[in-house]
Each structure stands twice: as structure tokens, then as C-alpha cells.
Amino acid sequence: MNIYDALRQLNSYDKRMWFQYRHKLYFQQEKNEEINSDEEFLKRTMRKFKTTDSFIAWEKSDEYRNLVALLLESKIANDLLDTYNIVAEQAKTGDDKSVKLLLQLSKDITTLSKEAKKSFNKKDEEEIIEEDDGLSV
């Protein structure tokens, strides 16, 4: 599950919007203009909220912490890609430290890709099970 899937599963639209606002995440950049202040957020929600206190309290919940963990996981994946590209370029020039680091990164990436493949295989199996109409011949 990625951060966008998790946000879609939130029961509260307002909490989803708050998380997106706090972390500058938007599903569709062109449709959702960036919100730049708490006051603008409250105006945009057009709801019963007069302050952001309830959202700040929610930030201390397990649900919020789990969302942050998913967000950080996706950021780490992007950072890993950037790091890999930089180290690969330096290794090509013959830098010994970069070569060793590239080899270690390659091992780590191989491990991560094996886990990702397992995850995708599970999703494929779940889809096959969901497509089964329950009729037997």
C-alpha cells in the first residue's frame, strides 16, 4: 500500500485534506491548488471548523503516524534512486569508495526488489481470488 491508497481509505475527507496540506501532497496538481496557510485551509474546507486544533490533536494519533511512515517510505525510495544515480556516475569514473558503495547499494536494491516482487505476486493472487465468481462445475 502506498500513501495515496492509504489516504483514499481515510473515513474523513477533512483529515485527508489536512494531511495533504501539511505534507504538500496532492493527487492532481492542476485541480488542487496548493494551500499555503492554516487560514486558507480552513476557508477551503468550508466546514464547521473554526480552528485547526482538532487536526493538530489528530497528528498525535496512531493513524496519522502510520500515514507519515508510508509517506517517508516513498520519500526514501526516491532518495535511494537519486543516490544510486550519483554513486553510479562516480563509480564509472573509478572512485574506489563509490564502487564499494555501488556494490552495497546493488545488494540492498536486489533485496528490496525481491520483497516488491513478493508484494506484487500477492496482489495478483488477491485479484484472481476476487475474480472467482464462486460457481463450481
Tab-separated table of C-alpha atoms in Angstrom:
chain	number	residue	atom	x	y	z
A	1	MET	CA	0.000	0.000	0.000
A	2	ASN	CA	1.298	3.447	-0.806
A	3	ILE	CA	0.438	6.793	0.766
A	4	TYR	CA	-2.210	7.616	-1.832
A	5	ASP	CA	-4.044	4.320	-1.258
A	6	ALA	CA	-3.955	4.912	2.491
A	7	LEU	CA	-5.293	8.453	2.135
A	8	ARG	CA	-8.165	7.221	-0.015
A	9	GLN	CA	-9.121	4.850	2.793
A	10	LEU	CA	-9.449	7.588	5.405
A	11	ASN	CA	-13.036	7.977	6.570
A	12	SER	CA	-12.667	11.723	6.944
A	13	TYR	CA	-12.257	13.904	3.864
A	14	ASP	CA	-11.130	16.742	6.128
A	15	LYS	CA	-8.322	14.648	7.615
A	16	ARG	CA	-7.224	13.652	4.121
A	17	MET	CA	-7.111	17.298	3.083
A	18	TRP	CA	-5.223	18.230	6.259
A	19	PHE	CA	-2.575	15.548	5.642
A	20	GLN	CA	-2.196	16.670	2.040
A	21	TYR	CA	-1.877	20.280	3.133
A	22	ARG	CA	0.671	19.545	5.886
A	23	HIS	CA	2.865	17.444	3.610
A	24	LYS	CA	2.287	19.257	0.301
A	25	LEU	CA	0.718	16.149	-1.265
A	26	TYR	CA	-1.925	16.490	-3.893
A	27	PHE	CA	-3.492	13.816	-6.062
A	28	GLN	CA	-3.826	16.107	-9.067
A	29	GLN	CA	-1.665	19.216	-9.003
A	30	GLU	CA	-3.647	21.067	-11.658
A	31	LYS	CA	-7.009	20.594	-9.910
A	32	ASN	CA	-5.899	21.119	-6.316
A	33	GLU	CA	-4.188	24.425	-5.923
A	34	GLU	CA	-1.675	24.454	-3.136
A	35	ILE	CA	-2.927	25.659	0.242
A	36	ASN	CA	-0.345	27.907	1.885
A	37	SER	CA	-1.734	28.712	5.345
A	38	ASP	CA	-3.945	27.295	8.076
A	39	GLU	CA	-6.460	30.076	7.457
A	40	GLU	CA	-6.616	29.194	3.772
A	41	PHE	CA	-7.079	25.535	4.684
A	42	LEU	CA	-9.998	26.350	6.979
A	43	LYS	CA	-11.561	28.542	4.295
A	44	ARG	CA	-11.088	25.835	1.651
A	45	THR	CA	-12.745	23.106	3.712
A	46	MET	CA	-15.891	25.220	4.036
A	47	ARG	CA	-16.810	23.101	7.009
A	48	LYS	CA	-17.631	23.667	10.641
A	49	PHE	CA	-14.014	24.157	11.697
A	50	LYS	CA	-13.008	27.479	13.176
A	51	THR	CA	-9.555	26.341	14.288
A	52	THR	CA	-7.100	23.626	13.345
A	53	ASP	CA	-6.976	22.277	16.924
A	54	SER	CA	-8.777	19.028	16.090
A	55	PHE	CA	-6.351	18.338	13.244
A	56	ILE	CA	-3.331	19.096	15.409
A	57	ALA	CA	-4.704	16.688	18.020
A	58	TRP	CA	-5.190	14.062	15.281
A	59	GLU	CA	-1.498	14.416	14.405
A	60	LYS	CA	-0.753	12.657	17.702
A	61	SER	CA	-2.785	9.589	16.749
A	62	ASP	CA	-1.564	6.199	15.523
A	63	GLU	CA	-3.498	6.683	12.287
A	64	TYR	CA	-1.548	9.857	11.494
A	65	ARG	CA	1.786	8.277	12.460
A	66	ASN	CA	1.063	5.352	10.136
A	67	LEU	CA	0.359	7.750	7.286
A	68	VAL	CA	3.616	9.582	7.959
A	69	ALA	CA	5.502	6.254	7.908
A	70	LEU	CA	4.064	5.455	4.472
A	71	LEU	CA	4.959	8.927	3.239
A	72	LEU	CA	8.535	8.616	4.465
A	73	GLU	CA	8.843	5.173	2.901
A	74	SER	CA	8.011	6.628	-0.512
A	75	LYS	CA	10.451	9.514	0.001
A	76	ILE	CA	13.205	7.064	0.931
A	77	ALA	CA	12.594	5.150	-2.289
A	78	ASN	CA	13.034	8.365	-4.283
A	79	ASP	CA	16.185	9.246	-2.328
A	80	LEU	CA	17.577	5.769	-2.961
A	81	LEU	CA	17.116	6.259	-6.694
A	82	ASP	CA	18.852	9.651	-6.596
A	83	THR	CA	21.703	8.225	-4.517
A	84	TYR	CA	22.105	5.267	-6.818
A	85	ASN	CA	22.376	7.524	-9.873
A	86	ILE	CA	25.012	9.745	-8.229
A	87	VAL	CA	27.076	6.837	-6.924
A	88	ALA	CA	26.884	5.014	-10.273
A	89	GLU	CA	28.272	8.069	-12.081
A	90	GLN	CA	31.106	8.442	-9.566
A	91	ALA	CA	31.888	4.706	-9.747
A	92	LYS	CA	32.206	4.947	-13.533
A	93	THR	CA	34.996	7.493	-13.065
A	94	GLY	CA	36.920	4.971	-10.961
A	95	ASP	CA	36.305	6.297	-7.444
A	96	ASP	CA	37.069	3.321	-5.130
A	97	LYS	CA	34.647	4.364	-2.381
A	98	SER	CA	31.868	4.841	-4.912
A	99	VAL	CA	32.492	1.403	-6.403
A	100	LYS	CA	32.199	-0.228	-2.955
A	101	LEU	CA	29.086	1.807	-2.161
A	102	LEU	CA	27.561	0.915	-5.539
A	103	LEU	CA	28.089	-2.782	-4.837
A	104	GLN	CA	26.421	-2.423	-1.428
A	105	LEU	CA	23.542	-0.444	-2.931
A	106	SER	CA	23.124	-3.133	-5.585
A	107	LYS	CA	22.778	-5.800	-2.884
A	108	ASP	CA	20.263	-3.673	-0.971
A	109	ILE	CA	18.260	-2.909	-4.098
A	110	THR	CA	18.184	-6.593	-5.035
A	111	THR	CA	16.774	-7.410	-1.594
A	112	LEU	CA	14.176	-4.643	-1.893
A	113	SER	CA	13.153	-5.739	-5.375
A	114	LYS	CA	12.649	-9.336	-4.187
A	115	GLU	CA	10.316	-8.031	-1.468
A	116	ALA	CA	8.494	-5.856	-4.018
A	117	LYS	CA	8.026	-8.826	-6.348
A	118	LYS	CA	6.537	-10.849	-3.487
A	119	SER	CA	4.180	-7.976	-2.744
A	120	PHE	CA	3.055	-7.737	-6.371
A	121	ASN	CA	2.597	-11.506	-6.566
A	122	LYS	CA	0.323	-11.336	-3.517
A	123	LYS	CA	-1.719	-8.594	-5.199
A	124	ASP	CA	-2.030	-10.719	-8.351
A	125	GLU	CA	-3.206	-13.693	-6.272
A	126	GLU	CA	-5.748	-11.500	-4.456
A	127	GLU	CA	-7.108	-10.209	-7.774
A	128	ILE	CA	-7.506	-13.766	-9.058
A	129	ILE	CA	-9.387	-14.715	-5.905
A	130	GLU	CA	-11.648	-11.646	-6.223
A	131	GLU	CA	-12.439	-12.519	-9.855
A	132	ASP	CA	-13.639	-16.006	-8.831
A	133	ASP	CA	-17.450	-15.895	-9.009
A	134	GLY	CA	-17.834	-18.785	-6.567
A	135	LEU	CA	-19.541	-21.058	-9.061
A	136	SER	CA	-18.216	-24.580	-9.370
A	137	VAL	CA	-18.656	-27.007	-12.220
